[in-house]
Coordinates of C-alpha atoms and ligand atoms in Angstrom, one line a residue:
M12 CA -26.9 24.4 -79.5
A13 CA -24.9 21.4 -79.4
D14 CA -23.3 20.7 -75.8
R15 CA -19.7 21.3 -76.9
S16 CA -18.1 19.5 -74.0
A17 CA -19.7 16.2 -75.4
L18 CA -18.0 16.5 -78.7
T19 CA -15.2 14.3 -79.3
E20 CA -14.3 14.4 -83.0
T21 CA -14.1 17.5 -84.9
P22 CA -16.9 17.6 -87.7
T23 CA -15.7 17.1 -91.1
L24 CA -17.0 19.0 -94.2
S25 CA -19.0 15.9 -95.0
Q26 CA -20.9 16.1 -91.7
A27 CA -21.3 19.9 -91.4
H28 CA -21.0 23.0 -93.5
S29 CA -18.6 24.3 -91.0
G30 CA -16.5 21.4 -90.8
I31 CA -12.9 20.6 -91.6
P32 CA -11.8 18.9 -94.8
S33 CA -10.7 15.4 -94.0
R34 CA -7.2 16.2 -95.3
L35 CA -6.8 18.6 -92.5
L36 CA -8.4 16.6 -89.6
H37 CA -5.2 15.6 -88.2
K38 CA -4.1 19.1 -87.8
A39 CA -7.5 20.1 -86.4
E40 CA -7.4 17.3 -84.0
R41 CA -3.8 18.3 -82.8
A42 CA -4.9 21.9 -82.6
K43 CA -8.1 21.0 -80.6
A44 CA -6.1 18.9 -78.2
L45 CA -3.7 21.7 -77.4
V46 CA -6.7 24.1 -76.8
F47 CA -8.4 21.8 -74.5
K48 CA -5.2 20.8 -72.7
G49 CA -4.7 24.5 -71.8
K50 CA -8.3 25.1 -70.6
T51 CA -9.3 25.5 -67.2
P52 CA -13.0 25.7 -66.0
Q53 CA -14.8 28.9 -67.1
P54 CA -16.2 30.8 -64.2
Q55 CA -20.0 30.9 -64.7
Q56 CA -21.2 34.3 -64.5
Q57 CA -24.6 35.0 -62.9
Q58 CA -27.0 36.0 -65.7
S59 CA -30.5 35.8 -66.4
L60 CA -31.2 34.2 -69.9
P61 CA -32.6 34.6 -72.3
A62 CA -31.2 38.0 -72.5
I63 CA -34.3 40.1 -73.4
P64 CA -33.6 43.1 -75.7
Q65 CA -34.1 46.7 -74.4
G66 CA -37.5 48.0 -75.2
V67 CA -39.2 44.6 -75.5
S68 CA -41.2 43.2 -72.6
R69 CA -40.8 39.5 -71.7
A70 CA -44.3 39.0 -72.8
T71 CA -43.9 40.6 -76.3
F72 CA -40.6 38.6 -76.6
D73 CA -42.3 35.3 -75.8
K74 CA -45.0 36.0 -78.3
A75 CA -42.6 37.0 -80.9
I76 CA -40.5 33.9 -80.3
T77 CA -43.8 31.7 -80.7
D78 CA -44.8 33.5 -83.9
L79 CA -41.2 33.0 -85.3
T80 CA -41.3 29.3 -84.5
N81 CA -44.6 29.0 -86.1
Q82 CA -43.1 30.5 -89.2
L83 CA -40.0 28.6 -89.5
G84 CA -40.5 25.5 -87.6
P85 CA -39.3 24.5 -84.1
E86 CA -36.1 23.0 -85.1
N87 CA -35.1 26.4 -86.6
V88 CA -35.5 28.7 -83.9
E89 CA -33.4 28.0 -80.6
L90 CA -33.6 30.1 -77.5
N91 CA -30.4 30.9 -75.8
D92 CA -31.6 30.1 -72.2
K93 CA -28.8 28.1 -70.6
P94 CA -25.3 29.2 -69.8
P95 CA -22.6 27.7 -72.1
K96 CA -20.7 24.9 -70.5
D97 CA -17.8 25.4 -72.5
D98 CA -16.9 27.9 -75.4
G99 CA -15.5 25.1 -77.5
W100 CA -12.8 26.3 -80.1
Y101 CA -12.4 27.5 -83.6
M102 CA -14.1 24.6 -85.4
E103 CA -16.9 24.1 -82.9
H104 CA -17.6 27.6 -81.5
P105 CA -20.8 29.3 -80.3
N106 CA -23.2 31.2 -82.4
T107 CA -24.7 33.0 -79.3
H108 CA -21.9 35.1 -78.2
D109 CA -18.1 36.1 -78.6
M110 CA -16.1 33.2 -77.5
M111 CA -13.2 35.4 -76.9
N112 CA -15.0 36.9 -74.2
V113 CA -13.4 40.4 -74.3
T114 CA -16.4 42.0 -72.5
G115 CA -17.3 39.4 -69.9
S116 CA -19.7 36.7 -71.0
D117 CA -23.0 38.6 -70.3
A118 CA -22.5 41.5 -72.6
L119 CA -22.6 40.6 -76.2
V120 CA -25.1 37.7 -76.1
A121 CA -28.1 36.6 -78.3
S122 CA -31.3 36.0 -76.9
A123 CA -32.1 33.4 -79.6
V124 CA -30.7 32.0 -83.0
V125 CA -32.8 31.5 -86.0
Y126 CA -31.9 29.3 -88.9
P127 CA -33.3 30.4 -92.3
S128 CA -33.2 28.0 -95.4
S129 CA -33.7 30.7 -98.1
T130 CA -33.7 34.4 -99.1
A131 CA -37.3 34.2 -98.6
E132 CA -37.2 33.2 -95.0
V133 CA -34.6 35.8 -94.5
Q134 CA -37.2 38.3 -95.5
K135 CA -39.7 36.6 -93.2
I136 CA -37.5 37.1 -90.3
V137 CA -36.8 40.8 -91.3
L138 CA -40.7 41.4 -91.4
W139 CA -41.0 39.5 -88.0
A140 CA -38.1 41.7 -86.4
N141 CA -39.9 45.0 -87.5
Q142 CA -43.3 43.8 -86.2
Y143 CA -42.0 43.2 -82.7
R144 CA -39.1 45.8 -82.8
I145 CA -36.8 42.9 -81.8
P146 CA -33.0 43.6 -83.0
I147 CA -31.4 40.9 -85.3
F148 CA -27.8 40.2 -86.1
P149 CA -26.9 38.2 -89.2
I150 CA -23.9 36.1 -89.2
S151 CA -22.7 33.9 -92.1
M152 CA -20.7 31.4 -89.9
G153 CA -19.7 33.3 -86.9
R154 CA -16.1 33.0 -87.4
N155 CA -15.1 36.6 -87.5
L156 CA -12.8 35.7 -84.5
G157 CA -10.9 38.3 -83.0
Y158 CA -13.4 40.9 -84.1
G159 CA -16.4 39.5 -82.1
G160 CA -17.3 36.1 -83.7
A161 CA -20.8 35.4 -83.8
A162 CA -21.7 37.8 -81.1
P163 CA -24.5 40.6 -81.6
R164 CA -23.5 44.1 -80.6
V165 CA -26.9 44.6 -78.9
R166 CA -27.5 42.4 -75.8
G167 CA -30.6 40.2 -76.5
S168 CA -30.7 40.4 -80.4
V169 CA -31.8 37.4 -82.2
V170 CA -28.9 36.0 -84.2
I171 CA -29.7 34.9 -87.7
D172 CA -27.3 32.0 -88.5
L173 CA -27.5 32.2 -92.2
G174 CA -24.7 29.5 -92.9
K175 CA -26.4 26.4 -91.3
R176 CA -28.8 26.0 -93.9
M177 CA -27.7 28.3 -96.7
N178 CA -24.6 26.8 -97.7
K179 CA -24.8 25.9 -101.2
I180 CA -22.2 26.7 -103.9
L181 CA -24.6 27.8 -106.6
D182 CA -22.2 28.0 -109.4
I183 CA -18.6 27.3 -110.3
D184 CA -17.9 28.6 -113.7
P185 CA -14.6 26.9 -114.9
D186 CA -14.4 29.2 -118.0
D187 CA -15.0 32.6 -116.6
H188 CA -13.1 31.5 -113.3
T189 CA -16.1 32.7 -110.9
C190 CA -18.4 31.2 -108.4
L191 CA -21.5 32.1 -106.7
V192 CA -21.8 31.2 -103.0
E193 CA -24.4 31.4 -100.1
P194 CA -23.4 32.6 -96.6
G195 CA -22.6 29.3 -95.2
V196 CA -19.8 28.4 -97.7
S197 CA -16.3 28.3 -96.2
F198 CA -13.1 28.6 -97.8
Y199 CA -12.5 24.9 -97.0
A200 CA -15.7 24.1 -98.7
L201 CA -15.2 26.0 -101.8
Y202 CA -11.8 24.7 -102.2
E203 CA -12.8 21.1 -101.8
A204 CA -15.8 21.5 -104.1
I205 CA -13.4 22.9 -106.8
Q206 CA -11.0 19.8 -106.4
A207 CA -13.8 17.3 -106.4
K208 CA -14.9 18.7 -109.9
G209 CA -11.2 18.4 -110.9
Y210 CA -10.9 22.1 -111.8
D211 CA -7.0 22.3 -111.1
H212 CA -7.0 25.6 -113.1
L213 CA -9.1 27.4 -110.3
W214 CA -7.4 29.0 -107.2
V215 CA -9.4 30.2 -104.2
D216 CA -7.8 33.1 -102.5
T217 CA -7.8 31.9 -98.7
P218 CA -7.1 33.6 -95.6
D219 CA -4.7 32.3 -92.7
L220 CA -7.7 30.0 -91.5
G221 CA -10.0 28.3 -94.1
G222 CA -12.9 28.0 -91.9
G223 CA -14.4 31.4 -92.3
S224 CA -17.4 32.2 -94.8
V225 CA -16.3 33.5 -98.1
I226 CA -19.1 36.0 -97.9
G227 CA -18.6 36.9 -94.1
N228 CA -14.8 37.4 -94.8
T229 CA -15.4 39.4 -98.0
L230 CA -18.0 41.8 -96.5
D231 CA -15.7 42.3 -93.6
R232 CA -13.0 43.1 -96.1
G233 CA -10.9 40.3 -95.1
V234 CA -7.4 39.4 -96.8
G235 CA -6.3 36.3 -98.6
Y236 CA -2.7 35.4 -99.5
T237 CA -2.5 35.0 -103.3
P238 CA -2.0 37.9 -105.7
Y239 CA -5.8 38.3 -105.6
G240 CA -5.6 39.2 -101.9
D241 CA -8.2 41.8 -101.4
H242 CA -11.5 40.0 -101.2
W243 CA -13.8 42.7 -101.5
A244 CA -12.1 43.9 -104.7
T245 CA -12.5 40.5 -106.2
H246 CA -16.2 39.9 -105.3
S247 CA -18.7 40.5 -108.2
G248 CA -22.5 40.8 -107.5
L249 CA -24.6 40.6 -104.2
E250 CA -28.0 39.6 -103.4
V251 CA -29.3 41.5 -100.3
V252 CA -32.3 41.5 -98.1
L253 CA -32.8 45.0 -96.9
P254 CA -34.0 45.9 -93.3
T255 CA -37.6 46.5 -94.7
G256 CA -37.8 43.0 -96.3
E257 CA -37.2 43.9 -100.1
V258 CA -34.6 41.9 -102.0
L259 CA -32.1 43.3 -104.4
R260 CA -29.3 42.3 -106.6
T261 CA -26.5 44.6 -107.1
G262 CA -24.3 45.1 -110.2
M263 CA -25.4 43.3 -113.5
G264 CA -27.6 40.9 -111.3
A265 CA -30.1 43.8 -111.3
L266 CA -30.8 43.0 -115.0
P267 CA -33.0 40.1 -115.4
H268 CA -31.4 37.2 -117.1
S269 CA -28.0 38.8 -117.0
N270 CA -24.9 36.3 -117.4
T271 CA -22.4 39.0 -116.5
S272 CA -23.2 39.5 -112.7
Q273 CA -20.0 37.2 -111.7
I274 CA -17.6 38.8 -114.2
F275 CA -18.7 42.6 -114.0
P276 CA -19.0 44.0 -110.6
Y277 CA -20.5 47.4 -111.3
G278 CA -23.7 47.3 -113.4
F279 CA -25.1 50.8 -114.1
G280 CA -25.5 53.7 -111.8
P281 CA -24.3 54.3 -108.2
I282 CA -22.5 51.2 -106.9
A283 CA -24.5 50.0 -104.2
D284 CA -22.3 47.1 -102.9
G285 CA -20.2 49.3 -100.5
L286 CA -23.4 50.0 -98.5
F287 CA -23.4 46.3 -97.5
S288 CA -19.7 45.8 -96.5
Q289 CA -19.1 46.1 -92.7
S290 CA -22.5 47.5 -92.6
N291 CA -26.0 47.2 -90.9
L292 CA -28.0 48.3 -94.0
G293 CA -28.7 44.8 -95.5
I294 CA -28.4 41.0 -95.3
V295 CA -26.4 39.5 -98.0
T296 CA -27.7 36.1 -99.0
Q297 CA -25.5 35.4 -102.3
M298 CA -22.3 36.7 -103.7
G299 CA -20.4 36.1 -106.8
M300 CA -16.6 35.8 -106.4
T301 CA -13.9 35.6 -108.9
L302 CA -11.3 32.9 -108.9
M303 CA -7.6 33.2 -109.8
P304 CA -6.3 31.1 -112.7
N305 CA -3.7 28.7 -111.6
P306 CA -0.3 30.4 -112.5
T307 CA 1.2 26.9 -113.6
G308 CA 4.0 27.0 -111.1
H309 CA 4.6 28.6 -107.6
E310 CA 7.4 28.8 -105.1
S311 CA 7.5 30.1 -101.6
F312 CA 10.4 31.9 -100.2
L313 CA 11.5 33.2 -96.7
Y314 CA 14.0 35.8 -95.8
A315 CA 15.2 36.3 -92.2
F316 CA 16.2 39.8 -91.1
A317 CA 18.6 40.1 -88.1
L318 CA 17.6 42.9 -86.2
E319 CA 14.4 44.6 -85.0
T320 CA 15.7 47.9 -86.4
D321 CA 15.9 46.4 -89.8
L322 CA 12.2 47.0 -90.0
A323 CA 12.2 50.3 -91.7
Q324 CA 14.7 49.5 -94.4
V325 CA 12.8 46.1 -95.2
I326 CA 9.5 47.9 -95.4
D327 CA 10.9 50.5 -97.9
I328 CA 12.5 47.8 -100.0
I329 CA 9.1 46.0 -100.2
R330 CA 7.1 49.1 -101.2
P331 CA 8.4 49.5 -104.9
L332 CA 8.7 45.7 -105.3
R333 CA 5.0 45.2 -104.3
I334 CA 3.6 48.1 -106.4
S335 CA 5.3 46.8 -109.4
N336 CA 4.0 43.1 -108.8
I337 CA 7.7 41.9 -108.2
L338 CA 6.5 40.8 -104.9
E339 CA 3.0 39.3 -106.1
N340 CA 1.1 38.3 -103.2
V341 CA -0.2 39.6 -99.9
A342 CA 2.9 38.2 -97.9
Q343 CA 3.4 38.5 -94.2
L344 CA 6.4 40.3 -92.4
R345 CA 6.2 38.4 -89.1
S346 CA 8.2 38.9 -85.8
A347 CA 10.3 36.2 -84.3
V348 CA 8.2 35.9 -81.3
Q349 CA 5.2 34.8 -83.5
T350 CA 7.3 32.2 -85.1
I351 CA 7.9 30.8 -81.6
A352 CA 4.3 30.9 -80.6
V353 CA 2.9 29.4 -83.7
Q354 CA 4.6 26.0 -82.6
G355 CA 1.7 25.8 -80.3
R356 CA 3.7 25.6 -77.2
P357 CA 2.7 27.7 -74.2
R358 CA 4.5 30.8 -73.1
K359 CA 5.5 29.2 -69.7
D360 CA 7.6 26.7 -71.7
F361 CA 9.9 29.7 -72.3
Y362 CA 9.4 32.1 -69.6
D363 CA 7.1 32.0 -66.5
Q364 CA 7.4 35.6 -65.3
P365 CA 4.9 38.3 -65.7
G366 CA 5.4 41.2 -68.1
P367 CA 6.6 40.8 -71.7
I368 CA 8.9 38.0 -72.5
P369 CA 12.5 39.2 -72.6
Q370 CA 14.3 39.7 -76.1
S371 CA 17.2 37.4 -74.9
I372 CA 14.8 34.5 -74.5
I373 CA 13.2 35.2 -77.9
D374 CA 16.6 35.2 -79.4
A375 CA 17.6 32.0 -77.8
E376 CA 14.4 30.3 -78.7
V377 CA 14.2 31.4 -82.4
S378 CA 17.8 30.4 -83.0
K379 CA 16.6 26.8 -82.5
L380 CA 14.3 27.0 -85.3
P381 CA 15.0 26.5 -89.0
C382 CA 15.2 30.4 -89.6
G383 CA 17.8 30.8 -87.1
K384 CA 18.4 33.8 -85.0
C385 CA 16.3 36.8 -86.5
A386 CA 13.9 39.6 -85.6
W387 CA 11.7 39.4 -88.7
L388 CA 10.6 36.9 -91.3
Y389 CA 9.2 37.5 -94.7
Y390 CA 6.9 34.8 -96.0
G391 CA 6.3 35.4 -99.8
M392 CA 5.7 33.4 -103.0
A393 CA 6.6 33.8 -106.7
Y394 CA 4.2 32.5 -109.3
G395 CA 4.6 31.2 -112.9
P396 CA 6.8 29.0 -114.8
P397 CA 10.4 28.6 -113.6
H398 CA 12.0 31.2 -115.8
I399 CA 9.4 33.9 -114.9
R400 CA 9.9 33.1 -111.1
A401 CA 13.7 33.1 -111.5
Y402 CA 13.6 36.5 -113.0
K403 CA 11.4 37.9 -110.1
L404 CA 13.4 36.1 -107.3
A405 CA 16.6 37.3 -108.4
I406 CA 15.6 40.8 -108.1
I407 CA 14.0 40.2 -104.6
D408 CA 17.0 38.5 -103.4
A409 CA 19.3 41.6 -104.6
E410 CA 16.9 43.8 -102.9
F411 CA 16.5 42.0 -99.6
K412 CA 20.2 41.3 -99.5
K413 CA 21.0 45.0 -99.2
V414 CA 19.9 44.6 -95.5
A415 CA 23.0 43.7 -93.5
G416 CA 22.6 40.2 -92.3
A417 CA 19.5 39.2 -94.5
R418 CA 19.4 35.5 -95.1
R419 CA 17.4 33.6 -97.6
I420 CA 16.2 30.4 -96.0
D421 CA 16.4 27.6 -98.3
P422 CA 13.1 25.8 -98.3
A423 CA 14.8 22.4 -98.9
T424 CA 16.1 22.9 -95.4
I425 CA 12.8 23.6 -93.7
P426 CA 11.1 20.4 -92.2
K427 CA 7.8 19.5 -93.6
D428 CA 5.9 20.1 -90.5
N429 CA 7.2 23.7 -90.0
Y430 CA 4.8 26.7 -90.2
F431 CA 6.5 27.8 -93.6
W432 CA 4.6 25.0 -95.4
S433 CA 1.2 26.2 -94.1
R434 CA 2.1 29.6 -95.6
D435 CA 3.2 27.9 -98.8
N436 CA -0.3 26.3 -99.1
I437 CA -2.1 29.3 -98.2
A438 CA -0.2 31.5 -100.7
A439 CA -1.0 28.8 -103.4
G440 CA -4.8 28.9 -102.5
V441 CA -4.9 25.8 -100.6
P442 CA -6.7 26.6 -97.2
D443 CA -4.8 25.2 -94.1
F444 CA -5.0 25.0 -90.4
E445 CA -2.1 26.0 -88.4
E446 CA -2.5 29.8 -87.7
L447 CA -4.4 29.2 -84.5
L448 CA -1.7 27.6 -82.6
W449 CA -0.4 30.8 -81.2
C450 CA -3.5 31.0 -79.1
N451 CA -1.9 28.3 -76.8
W452 CA 0.6 30.9 -75.7
V453 CA -1.7 31.3 -72.6
P454 CA -4.1 29.0 -71.0
N455 CA -7.7 29.6 -72.3
G456 CA -6.0 31.7 -75.0
S457 CA -8.3 34.2 -76.6
H458 CA -7.3 36.8 -79.2
I459 CA -8.2 40.3 -80.2
A460 CA -6.7 42.3 -83.3
F461 CA -5.5 45.8 -83.6
S462 CA -5.5 46.3 -87.4
P463 CA -4.2 49.8 -88.5
V464 CA -3.7 50.6 -92.1
S465 CA -0.5 52.6 -93.1
P466 CA 1.6 53.4 -96.2
I467 CA 4.2 50.7 -97.0
R468 CA 6.8 52.9 -95.5
G469 CA 9.5 52.4 -93.0
K470 CA 8.7 55.4 -90.9
D471 CA 5.1 54.5 -90.7
A472 CA 6.1 51.0 -89.6
E473 CA 8.3 52.3 -87.0
R474 CA 5.7 54.6 -85.6
L475 CA 3.0 51.9 -85.3
M476 CA 5.6 49.5 -83.7
A477 CA 6.6 52.1 -81.3
L478 CA 3.1 52.8 -80.1
A479 CA 2.2 49.1 -80.0
K480 CA 5.3 48.4 -78.0
R481 CA 4.9 51.2 -75.5
R482 CA 1.2 50.2 -74.9
H483 CA 1.9 46.4 -74.7
A484 CA 4.7 47.1 -72.2
E485 CA 2.4 49.2 -70.1
S486 CA -0.1 46.4 -70.1
G487 CA 2.5 43.6 -69.6
I488 CA 1.4 42.0 -72.9
D489 CA 3.7 40.1 -75.4
L490 CA 3.7 41.9 -78.8
F491 CA 2.7 39.8 -81.9
P492 CA 2.9 41.9 -84.8
A493 CA 2.5 40.8 -88.6
F494 CA 2.6 43.3 -91.6
C495 CA 0.3 42.1 -94.2
V496 CA 1.4 43.9 -97.2
G497 CA -1.3 44.8 -99.8
L498 CA -0.7 46.5 -103.2
R499 CA 0.0 50.1 -101.9
E500 CA -0.7 49.9 -98.2
M501 CA -0.2 47.4 -95.5
H502 CA -2.5 46.1 -92.5
L503 CA -0.3 45.8 -89.4
I504 CA -2.0 43.1 -87.5
V505 CA -1.2 42.9 -83.7
E506 CA -2.8 40.0 -82.1
I507 CA -3.2 40.3 -78.3
V508 CA -3.6 36.8 -76.7
F509 CA -5.2 36.7 -73.4
D510 CA -6.4 34.3 -70.8
K511 CA -10.2 34.8 -71.1
T512 CA -11.0 33.5 -67.8
K513 CA -8.9 36.2 -66.0
P514 CA -10.8 39.4 -65.8
E515 CA -7.6 41.3 -65.2
A516 CA -6.2 39.9 -68.6
R517 CA -9.3 40.7 -70.4
E518 CA -9.0 44.1 -69.1
A519 CA -5.4 44.7 -69.8
A520 CA -6.0 43.5 -73.5
M521 CA -8.8 46.1 -73.8
A522 CA -7.1 49.0 -72.2
C523 CA -4.0 48.3 -74.3
M524 CA -6.5 48.0 -77.4
R525 CA -8.1 51.3 -76.6
A526 CA -4.9 53.2 -76.1
M527 CA -3.4 51.9 -79.4
V528 CA -6.5 53.0 -81.4
D529 CA -6.4 56.5 -80.0
D530 CA -2.4 56.7 -80.4
A531 CA -2.8 55.6 -84.0
A532 CA -5.6 58.0 -84.8
A533 CA -3.5 60.9 -83.4
L534 CA -0.8 59.9 -85.8
G535 CA -3.2 59.7 -88.6
Y536 CA -3.7 55.8 -88.9
G537 CA -7.1 54.1 -88.7
E538 CA -8.1 50.4 -88.4
Y539 CA -9.5 48.6 -91.4
R540 CA -11.6 46.4 -89.1
T541 CA -12.2 46.1 -85.4
H542 CA -14.0 44.2 -82.5
L543 CA -17.7 44.9 -81.7
A544 CA -16.6 46.3 -78.4
L545 CA -14.2 49.0 -80.2
M546 CA -16.5 49.8 -83.1
D547 CA -17.8 53.1 -81.5
Q548 CA -14.3 54.3 -80.6
V549 CA -13.0 53.3 -84.2
A550 CA -15.8 54.9 -86.0
G551 CA -15.1 58.2 -83.7
T552 CA -11.6 58.3 -85.2
Y553 CA -13.0 58.7 -88.9
S554 CA -14.4 62.2 -87.8
W555 CA -13.1 64.3 -90.6
N556 CA -15.3 67.5 -91.0
D557 CA -17.3 67.4 -88.1
N558 CA -18.2 63.6 -88.2
A559 CA -19.4 64.0 -91.8
L560 CA -19.1 60.4 -92.7
M561 CA -21.1 59.1 -89.6
K562 CA -23.8 61.7 -90.2
F563 CA -24.1 60.5 -93.8
N564 CA -24.2 56.9 -92.5
E565 CA -26.9 57.7 -89.9
R566 CA -29.0 59.3 -92.7
I567 CA -28.9 56.2 -94.7
K568 CA -29.4 53.9 -91.8
D569 CA -32.5 55.9 -90.9
A570 CA -33.9 55.7 -94.5
L571 CA -33.1 52.0 -94.8
D572 CA -34.0 50.7 -91.4
P573 CA -36.7 53.0 -89.9
N574 CA -37.3 50.8 -87.0
G575 CA -33.5 50.3 -86.4
I576 CA -33.9 46.4 -86.2
L577 CA -30.8 45.4 -88.2
A578 CA -27.5 44.9 -86.4
P579 CA -27.8 48.2 -84.4
G580 CA -24.4 49.6 -83.5
K581 CA -22.4 47.7 -86.1
S582 CA -19.5 49.7 -87.3
G583 CA -20.6 52.4 -84.8
I584 CA -23.7 53.1 -86.7
W585 CA -26.7 53.4 -84.4
P586 CA -30.4 53.8 -85.6
K587 CA -32.4 56.6 -84.4
R588 CA -34.0 54.8 -81.6
Y589 CA -31.0 54.1 -80.0
R590 CA -29.0 57.3 -80.7
G591 CA -28.2 59.6 -77.8
R592 CA -29.0 57.0 -75.3
G593 CA -25.5 56.2 -74.3
W594 CA -25.0 52.8 -76.2
E595 CA -21.3 53.7 -77.3
M596 CA -19.0 51.7 -75.7
G597 CA -15.7 53.4 -74.5
T598 CA -13.2 53.2 -71.9
G599 CA -15.7 53.1 -69.0
A600 CA -18.0 50.2 -68.3
E601 CA -20.9 52.2 -69.8
G602 CA -22.4 51.5 -73.2
V603 CA -23.2 47.8 -73.2
E604 CA -26.8 48.2 -72.8
G605 CA -27.2 52.0 -73.1
N606 CA -30.3 53.7 -71.5
G607 CA -33.0 51.8 -73.5
V608 CA -34.4 52.7 -76.9
E609 CA -37.0 55.2 -77.9
P610 CA -40.3 54.2 -76.8
E611 CA -42.7 52.5 -79.4
T612 CA -44.4 55.8 -80.5
G613 CA -41.4 56.5 -82.7
S614 CA -41.7 53.3 -84.7
V615 CA -42.8 52.7 -88.2
K616 CA -45.4 50.3 -89.4
L617 CA -44.2 48.9 -92.8
Ligands
EUG27 C1 -4.7 38.1 -89.3 C2 -4.8 38.9 -90.6 C3 -5.8 39.7 -90.6 C4 -6.7 40.0 -89.7 C5 -6.6 39.2 -88.6 C6 -5.7 38.4 -88.5 C7 -3.7 37.2 -89.2 C8 -3.0 37.0 -88.1 C9 -5.0 40.7 -92.7 O1 -5.9 40.5 -91.9 O2 -7.6 41.0 -89.8 C10 -1.7 36.3 -88.1

């Protein structure tokens, strides 16, 4: 791994598959300067590295690594045997552990990282893992930040960094509006490649930050902000290496010489794709993705709502407009405090006391911004030629103005460096780089997301806000809520920002997260995605009919991965060798390493 403290300039896309597009370099450099300005030295934890996985002796581990090195070349196998000097930042992050450090740096850590160059090499790694019973944990690019990043769930797993050498865009079809990508293709890279070909008519559905892998984000069921929005729903066709080394293609790709795998996702028979999303049942090495046609015209709009208590009315107005596609994109309804924080300024500029920042200060600060004094901001976009947009915007305006004190902020009055224009880019399929700035709220700012799904209904929004508020107040944490509105549901995203060098801040963040997950489940809300450390808890909330779903998942896991080598514990699904041995992470400190694994006698020779 590179010595990140020695890096001076952020790599661009021409230098690294994970780099920043040149057009965004200035933004990256600004964000990086702010991050590093806020950093204080990380306390070095005593740990013996490399972390050897449970059930494997040091001698077997060393032999296994030598064997893998012989198969793939010394430059493609890196032992993780030195404590990181620095965790870097979003664009230059570690691939051995969770840079957000929610569990302390010793827990979710890799023993080594391996860099395959092809599907065939991924197969070799899988067979190797079976031979030595070494847990492996695939990442596309490792930017699942807020949910575990590049970290493996089981300490000492070998991380398979797919993206470093498997980062080709295999196809862009300008007629069908589709593409075919490998794991190391970021939204940035895909967008830039499309521009380089002059395909102005193709749009990429981009998330808040564009550095993530298209495959990784889609498999985690991430969200973009154009009308396509739901990445999983818009993918088509996977190539997958199974835990026992076979390769399969899903959908139409199963038919040799098919030319429909990127345009018809289902193929024939049961749809297998779902088994490989948020799962530990296979390693996705290629994916087809649909691209949106340029709607030939678009304009962002911004509404400010005066009172926190306007929330329910606003949400109930949104629902029918969204379902009927008058509101066309996954928009965000964000709190005023986030609008303050996304300037990149630290909290102490505004308030230097412990406990949540007082409302009076939020009101005073937001009043200084282009949006003026408000509690909620709706960032949306209308698409199509002017007369089509005008039709929809008039309906939206009439509906939103039913809320007393609602104001439409004229984009012409918003300075070009305002966050609004970043949302404008993102909703128009142009990946940007602004979202991270709220991490500077506290020094060494890390984040972890609470992400429950709810109906687009005012009373649901109020219930979730009430529980989040109560738990944040108990933990003394500022509340950063954003509602991301899908077609019939919404994801409430609450990002907790904490100083990762302070154990008490980390623990407060985790206590708050755990309490919110349980509170939400008691009311009938589940998370769409979660951090590695919370996967057991969240999986446990999906318990209908005596945990029927988990039993089913475990049966499939045991059938497809008899040695339990692939990402044990991911999504709370533990292979047989680990089950009943205390690996689940919960409110106690237990669980990180469990009580070992079932001895070798239980393992299967392939
Ligand atoms: C965000 C959105 C997400 C997510 C994590 C973060 C954005 C934060 C819609 O999904 O899972 C402002």
